[in-house]
JSON list of C-alpha atoms and ligand atoms in Angstrom, two decimals:
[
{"chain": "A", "resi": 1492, "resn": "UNK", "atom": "CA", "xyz": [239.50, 118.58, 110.78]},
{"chain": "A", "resi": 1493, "resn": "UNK", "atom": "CA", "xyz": [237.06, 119.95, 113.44]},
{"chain": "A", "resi": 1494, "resn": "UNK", "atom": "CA", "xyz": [235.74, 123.16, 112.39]},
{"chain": "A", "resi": 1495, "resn": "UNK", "atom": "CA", "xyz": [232.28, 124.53, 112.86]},
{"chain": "A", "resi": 1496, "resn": "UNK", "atom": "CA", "xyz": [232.24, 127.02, 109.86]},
{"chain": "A", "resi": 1497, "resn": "UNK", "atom": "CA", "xyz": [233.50, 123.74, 107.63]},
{"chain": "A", "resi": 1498, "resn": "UNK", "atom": "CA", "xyz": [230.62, 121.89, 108.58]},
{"chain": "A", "resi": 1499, "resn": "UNK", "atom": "CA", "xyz": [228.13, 125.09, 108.41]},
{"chain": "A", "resi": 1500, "resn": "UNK", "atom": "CA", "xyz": [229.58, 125.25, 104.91]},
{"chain": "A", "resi": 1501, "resn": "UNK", "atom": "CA", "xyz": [229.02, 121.45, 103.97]},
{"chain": "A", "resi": 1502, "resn": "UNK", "atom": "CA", "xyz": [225.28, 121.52, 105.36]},
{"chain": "A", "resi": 1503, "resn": "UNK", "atom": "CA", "xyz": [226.08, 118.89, 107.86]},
{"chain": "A", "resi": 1504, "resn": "UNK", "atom": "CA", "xyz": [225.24, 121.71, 110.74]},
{"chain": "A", "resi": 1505, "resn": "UNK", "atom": "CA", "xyz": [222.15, 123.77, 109.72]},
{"chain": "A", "resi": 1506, "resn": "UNK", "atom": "CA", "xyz": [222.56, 128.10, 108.92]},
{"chain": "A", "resi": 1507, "resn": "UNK", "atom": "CA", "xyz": [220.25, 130.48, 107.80]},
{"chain": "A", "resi": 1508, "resn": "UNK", "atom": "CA", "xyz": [222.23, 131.17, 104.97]},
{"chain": "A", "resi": 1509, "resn": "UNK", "atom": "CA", "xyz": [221.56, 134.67, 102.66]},
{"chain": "A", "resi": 1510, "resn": "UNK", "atom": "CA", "xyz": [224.10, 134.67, 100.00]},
{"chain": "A", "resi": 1511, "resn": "UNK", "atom": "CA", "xyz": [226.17, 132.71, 98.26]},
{"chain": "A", "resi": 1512, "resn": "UNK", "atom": "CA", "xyz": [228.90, 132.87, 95.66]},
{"chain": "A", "resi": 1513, "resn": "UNK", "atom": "CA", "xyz": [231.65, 130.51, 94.85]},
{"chain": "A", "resi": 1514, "resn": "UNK", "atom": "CA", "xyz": [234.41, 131.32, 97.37]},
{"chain": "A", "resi": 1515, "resn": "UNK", "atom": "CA", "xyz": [231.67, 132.54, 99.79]},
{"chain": "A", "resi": 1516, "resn": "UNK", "atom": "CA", "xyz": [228.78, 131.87, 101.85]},
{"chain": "A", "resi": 1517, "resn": "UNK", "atom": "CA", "xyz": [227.09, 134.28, 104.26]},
{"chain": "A", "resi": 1518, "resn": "UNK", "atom": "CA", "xyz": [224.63, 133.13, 107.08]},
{"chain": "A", "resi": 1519, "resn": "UNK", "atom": "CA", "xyz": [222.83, 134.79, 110.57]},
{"chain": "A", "resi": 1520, "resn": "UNK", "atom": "CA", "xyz": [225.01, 134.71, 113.15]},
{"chain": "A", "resi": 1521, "resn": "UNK", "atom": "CA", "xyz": [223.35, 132.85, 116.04]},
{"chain": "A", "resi": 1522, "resn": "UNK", "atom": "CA", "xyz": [224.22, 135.18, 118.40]},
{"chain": "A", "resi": 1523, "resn": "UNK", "atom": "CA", "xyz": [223.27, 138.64, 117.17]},
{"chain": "A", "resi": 1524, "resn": "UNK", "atom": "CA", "xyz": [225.07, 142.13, 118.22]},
{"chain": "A", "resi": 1525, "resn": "UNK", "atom": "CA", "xyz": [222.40, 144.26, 116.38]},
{"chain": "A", "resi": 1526, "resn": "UNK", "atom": "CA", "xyz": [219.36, 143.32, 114.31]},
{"chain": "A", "resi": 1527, "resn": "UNK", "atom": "CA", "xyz": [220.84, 142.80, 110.89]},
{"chain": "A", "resi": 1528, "resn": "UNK", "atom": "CA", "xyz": [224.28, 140.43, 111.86]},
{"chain": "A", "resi": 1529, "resn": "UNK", "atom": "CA", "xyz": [225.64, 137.88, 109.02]},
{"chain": "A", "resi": 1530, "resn": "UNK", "atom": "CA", "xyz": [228.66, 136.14, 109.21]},
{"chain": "A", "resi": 1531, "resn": "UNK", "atom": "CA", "xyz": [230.70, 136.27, 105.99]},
{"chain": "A", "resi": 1532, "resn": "UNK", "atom": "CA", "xyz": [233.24, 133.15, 105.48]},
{"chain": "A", "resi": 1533, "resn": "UNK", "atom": "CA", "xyz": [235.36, 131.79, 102.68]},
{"chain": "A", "resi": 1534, "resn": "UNK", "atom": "CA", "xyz": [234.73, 128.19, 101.74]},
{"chain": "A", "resi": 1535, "resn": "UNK", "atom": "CA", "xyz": [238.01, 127.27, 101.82]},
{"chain": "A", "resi": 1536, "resn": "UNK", "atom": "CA", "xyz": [238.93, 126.61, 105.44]},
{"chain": "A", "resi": 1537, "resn": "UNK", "atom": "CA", "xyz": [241.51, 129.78, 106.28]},
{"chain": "A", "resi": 1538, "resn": "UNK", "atom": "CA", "xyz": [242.35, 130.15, 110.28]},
{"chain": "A", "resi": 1539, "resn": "UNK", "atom": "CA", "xyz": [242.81, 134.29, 110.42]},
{"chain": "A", "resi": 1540, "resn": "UNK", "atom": "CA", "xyz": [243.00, 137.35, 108.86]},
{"chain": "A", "resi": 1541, "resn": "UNK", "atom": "CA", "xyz": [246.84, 136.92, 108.05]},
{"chain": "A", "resi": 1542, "resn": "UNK", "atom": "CA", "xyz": [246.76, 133.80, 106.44]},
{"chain": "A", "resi": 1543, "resn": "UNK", "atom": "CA", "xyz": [243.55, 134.31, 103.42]},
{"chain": "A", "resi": 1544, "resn": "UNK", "atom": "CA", "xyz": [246.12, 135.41, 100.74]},
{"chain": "A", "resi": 1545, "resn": "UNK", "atom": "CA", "xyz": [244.64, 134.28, 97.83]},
{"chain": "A", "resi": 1546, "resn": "UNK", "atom": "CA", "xyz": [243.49, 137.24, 96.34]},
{"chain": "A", "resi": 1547, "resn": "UNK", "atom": "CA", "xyz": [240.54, 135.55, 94.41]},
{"chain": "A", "resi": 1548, "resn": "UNK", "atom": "CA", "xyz": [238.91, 134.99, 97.62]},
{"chain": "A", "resi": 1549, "resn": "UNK", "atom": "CA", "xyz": [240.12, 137.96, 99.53]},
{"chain": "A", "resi": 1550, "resn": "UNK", "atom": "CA", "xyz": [238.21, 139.98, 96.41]},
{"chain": "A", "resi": 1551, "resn": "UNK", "atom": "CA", "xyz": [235.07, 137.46, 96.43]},
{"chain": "A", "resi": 1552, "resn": "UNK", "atom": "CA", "xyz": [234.76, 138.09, 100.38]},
{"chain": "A", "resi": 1553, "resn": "UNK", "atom": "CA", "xyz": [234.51, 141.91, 99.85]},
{"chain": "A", "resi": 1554, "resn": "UNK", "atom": "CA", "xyz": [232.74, 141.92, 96.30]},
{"chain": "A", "resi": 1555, "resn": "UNK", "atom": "CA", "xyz": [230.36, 139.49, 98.34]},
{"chain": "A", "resi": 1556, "resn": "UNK", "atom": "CA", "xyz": [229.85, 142.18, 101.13]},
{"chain": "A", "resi": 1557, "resn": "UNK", "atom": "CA", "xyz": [229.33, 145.07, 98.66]},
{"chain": "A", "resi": 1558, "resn": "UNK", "atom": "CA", "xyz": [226.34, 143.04, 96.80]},
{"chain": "A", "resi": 1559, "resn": "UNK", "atom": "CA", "xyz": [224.33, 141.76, 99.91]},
{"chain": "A", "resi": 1560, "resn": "UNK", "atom": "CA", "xyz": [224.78, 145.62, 101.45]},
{"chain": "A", "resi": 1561, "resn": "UNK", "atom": "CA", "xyz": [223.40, 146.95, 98.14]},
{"chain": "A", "resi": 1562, "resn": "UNK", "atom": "CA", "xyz": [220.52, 144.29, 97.67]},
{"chain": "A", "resi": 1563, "resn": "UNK", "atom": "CA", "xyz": [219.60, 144.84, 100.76]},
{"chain": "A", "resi": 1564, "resn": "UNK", "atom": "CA", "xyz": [219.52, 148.43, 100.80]},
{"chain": "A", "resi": 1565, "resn": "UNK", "atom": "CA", "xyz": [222.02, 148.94, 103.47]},
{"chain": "A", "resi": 1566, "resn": "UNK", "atom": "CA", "xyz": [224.03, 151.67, 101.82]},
{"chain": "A", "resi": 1567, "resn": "UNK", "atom": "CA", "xyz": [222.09, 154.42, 102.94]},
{"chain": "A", "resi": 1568, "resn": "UNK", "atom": "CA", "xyz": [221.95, 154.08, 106.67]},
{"chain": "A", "resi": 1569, "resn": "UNK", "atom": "CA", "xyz": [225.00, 152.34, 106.78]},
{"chain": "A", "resi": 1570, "resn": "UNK", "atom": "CA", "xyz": [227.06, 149.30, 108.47]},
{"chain": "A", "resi": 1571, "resn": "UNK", "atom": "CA", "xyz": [229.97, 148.07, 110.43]},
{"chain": "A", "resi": 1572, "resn": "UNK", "atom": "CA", "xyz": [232.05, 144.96, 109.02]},
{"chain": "A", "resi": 1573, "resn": "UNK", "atom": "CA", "xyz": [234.15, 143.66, 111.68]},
{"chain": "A", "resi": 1574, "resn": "UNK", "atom": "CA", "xyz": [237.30, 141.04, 111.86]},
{"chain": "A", "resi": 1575, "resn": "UNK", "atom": "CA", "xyz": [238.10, 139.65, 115.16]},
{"chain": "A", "resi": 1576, "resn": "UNK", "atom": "CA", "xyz": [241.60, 138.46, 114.36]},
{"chain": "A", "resi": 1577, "resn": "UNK", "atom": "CA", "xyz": [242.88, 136.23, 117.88]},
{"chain": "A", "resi": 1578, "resn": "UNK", "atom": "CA", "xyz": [242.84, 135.98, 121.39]},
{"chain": "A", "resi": 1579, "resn": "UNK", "atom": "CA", "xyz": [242.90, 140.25, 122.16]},
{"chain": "A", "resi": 1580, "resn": "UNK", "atom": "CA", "xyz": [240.18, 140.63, 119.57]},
{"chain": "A", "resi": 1581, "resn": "UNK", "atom": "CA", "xyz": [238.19, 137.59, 120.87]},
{"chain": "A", "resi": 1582, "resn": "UNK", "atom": "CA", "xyz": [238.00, 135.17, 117.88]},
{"chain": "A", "resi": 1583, "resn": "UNK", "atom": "CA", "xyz": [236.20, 132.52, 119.26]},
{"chain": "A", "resi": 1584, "resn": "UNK", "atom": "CA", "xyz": [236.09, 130.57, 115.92]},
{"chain": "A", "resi": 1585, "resn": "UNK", "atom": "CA", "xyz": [238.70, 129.48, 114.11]},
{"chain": "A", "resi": 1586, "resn": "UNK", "atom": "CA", "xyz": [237.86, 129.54, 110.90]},
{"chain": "A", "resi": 1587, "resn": "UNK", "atom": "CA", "xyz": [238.20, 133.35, 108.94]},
{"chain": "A", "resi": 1588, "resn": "UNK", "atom": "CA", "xyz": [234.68, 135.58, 109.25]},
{"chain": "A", "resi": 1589, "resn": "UNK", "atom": "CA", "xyz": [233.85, 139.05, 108.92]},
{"chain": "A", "resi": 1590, "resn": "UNK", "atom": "CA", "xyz": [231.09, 140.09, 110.98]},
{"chain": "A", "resi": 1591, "resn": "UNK", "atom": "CA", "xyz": [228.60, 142.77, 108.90]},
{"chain": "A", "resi": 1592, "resn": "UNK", "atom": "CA", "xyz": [226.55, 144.44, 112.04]},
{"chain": "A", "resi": 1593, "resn": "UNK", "atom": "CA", "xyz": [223.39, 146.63, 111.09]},
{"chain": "A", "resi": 1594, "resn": "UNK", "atom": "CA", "xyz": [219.97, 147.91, 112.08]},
{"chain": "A", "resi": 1595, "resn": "UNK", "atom": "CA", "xyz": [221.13, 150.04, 114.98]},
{"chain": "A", "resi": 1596, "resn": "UNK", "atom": "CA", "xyz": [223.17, 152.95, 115.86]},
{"chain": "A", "resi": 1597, "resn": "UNK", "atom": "CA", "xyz": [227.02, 151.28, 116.48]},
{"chain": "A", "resi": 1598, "resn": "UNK", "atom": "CA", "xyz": [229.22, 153.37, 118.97]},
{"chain": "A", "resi": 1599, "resn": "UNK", "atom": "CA", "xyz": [232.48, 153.97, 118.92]},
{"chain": "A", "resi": 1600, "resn": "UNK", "atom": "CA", "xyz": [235.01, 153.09, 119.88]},
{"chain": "A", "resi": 1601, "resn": "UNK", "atom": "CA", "xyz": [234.17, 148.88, 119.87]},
{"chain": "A", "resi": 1602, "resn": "UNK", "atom": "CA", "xyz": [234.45, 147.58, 123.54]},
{"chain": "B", "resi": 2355, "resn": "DGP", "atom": "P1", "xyz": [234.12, 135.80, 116.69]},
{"chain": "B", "resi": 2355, "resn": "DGP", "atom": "O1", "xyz": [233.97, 136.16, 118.14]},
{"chain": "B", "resi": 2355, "resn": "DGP", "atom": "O2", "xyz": [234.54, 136.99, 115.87]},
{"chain": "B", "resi": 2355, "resn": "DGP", "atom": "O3", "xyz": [234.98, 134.58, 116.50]},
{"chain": "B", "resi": 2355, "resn": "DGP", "atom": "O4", "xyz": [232.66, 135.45, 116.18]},
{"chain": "B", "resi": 2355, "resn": "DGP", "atom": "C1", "xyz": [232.14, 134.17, 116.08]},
{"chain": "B", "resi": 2355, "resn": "DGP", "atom": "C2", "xyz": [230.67, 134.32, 115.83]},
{"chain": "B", "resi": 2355, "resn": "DGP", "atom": "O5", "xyz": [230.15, 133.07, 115.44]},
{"chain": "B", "resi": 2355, "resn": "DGP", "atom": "C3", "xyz": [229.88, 134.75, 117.07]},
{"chain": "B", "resi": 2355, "resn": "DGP", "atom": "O6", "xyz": [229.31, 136.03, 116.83]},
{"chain": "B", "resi": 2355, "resn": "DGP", "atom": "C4", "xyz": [228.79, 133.70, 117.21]},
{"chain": "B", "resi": 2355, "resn": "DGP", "atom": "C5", "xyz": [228.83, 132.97, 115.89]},
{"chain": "B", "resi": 2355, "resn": "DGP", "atom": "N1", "xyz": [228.53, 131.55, 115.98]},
{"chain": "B", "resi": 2355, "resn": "DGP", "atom": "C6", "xyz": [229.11, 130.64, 116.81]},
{"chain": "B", "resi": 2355, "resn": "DGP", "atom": "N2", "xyz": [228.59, 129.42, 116.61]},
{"chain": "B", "resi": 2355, "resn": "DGP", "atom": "C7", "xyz": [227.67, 129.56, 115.61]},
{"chain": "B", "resi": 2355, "resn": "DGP", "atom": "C8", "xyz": [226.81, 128.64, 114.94]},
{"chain": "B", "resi": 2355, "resn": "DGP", "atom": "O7", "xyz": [226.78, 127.44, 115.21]},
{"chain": "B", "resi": 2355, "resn": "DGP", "atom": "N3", "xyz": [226.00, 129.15, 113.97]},
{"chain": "B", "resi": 2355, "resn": "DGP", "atom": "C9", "xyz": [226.01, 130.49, 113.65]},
{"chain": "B", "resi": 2355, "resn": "DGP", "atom": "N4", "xyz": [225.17, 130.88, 112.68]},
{"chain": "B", "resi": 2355, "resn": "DGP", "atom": "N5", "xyz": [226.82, 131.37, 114.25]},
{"chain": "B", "resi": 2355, "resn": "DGP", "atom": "C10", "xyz": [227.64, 130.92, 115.21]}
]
């Protein structure tokens, strides 16, 4: 199978990875919305939103979210986490990732 985040996951494509955890890894996105923008994505390969329903890794995605936010002080000014779920939301990879977006004042609503 021919997915990007697979390979990001295996190593064989290069990330700047910043956490880790068994069901998780979390790297930069390359193309950052706002100066703090990681890409959080389960290791097994899961198309969309819909379809993660194990709840071991639907807990280790948020639990995974919470810890970087807190290590990294983020709780106090705050953050967006984002899923773009399909073709209306623009999910342009097809592998399962929740955006985390901070470092800047975020309007609302999203465009
Ligand atoms: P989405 O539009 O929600 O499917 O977001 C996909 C994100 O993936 C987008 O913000 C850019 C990011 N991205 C695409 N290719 C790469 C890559 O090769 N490396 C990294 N780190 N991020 C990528």
């Amino acid at each position: 199978m021919d997915c990007l985040f697979c390979s990001i996951i295996e190593g064989t494509i290069p990330s700047d990875v910043v956490y880790e955890n068994d069901h998780v890894l979390a790297f930069r996105d390359v193309d950052p919305q706002s100066p703090l923008h990681i890409l959080f994505v389960p290791k097994v390969h899961v198309r969309r939103f819909s379809e993660l329903s194990d709840p071991t890794v639907q807990t280790a995605l948020f639990q995974a979210i919470a810890e970087y936010a807190q290590a990294e002080g983020l709780e106090e000014d705050g953050y967006r986490i984002v899923i773009n779920t399909g073709q209306l939301a623009q999910q342009s990879v097809d592998h399962l990732h929740l955006h985390l977006l901070s470092g800047r004042q975020l309007q609302w609503p999203p465009g």
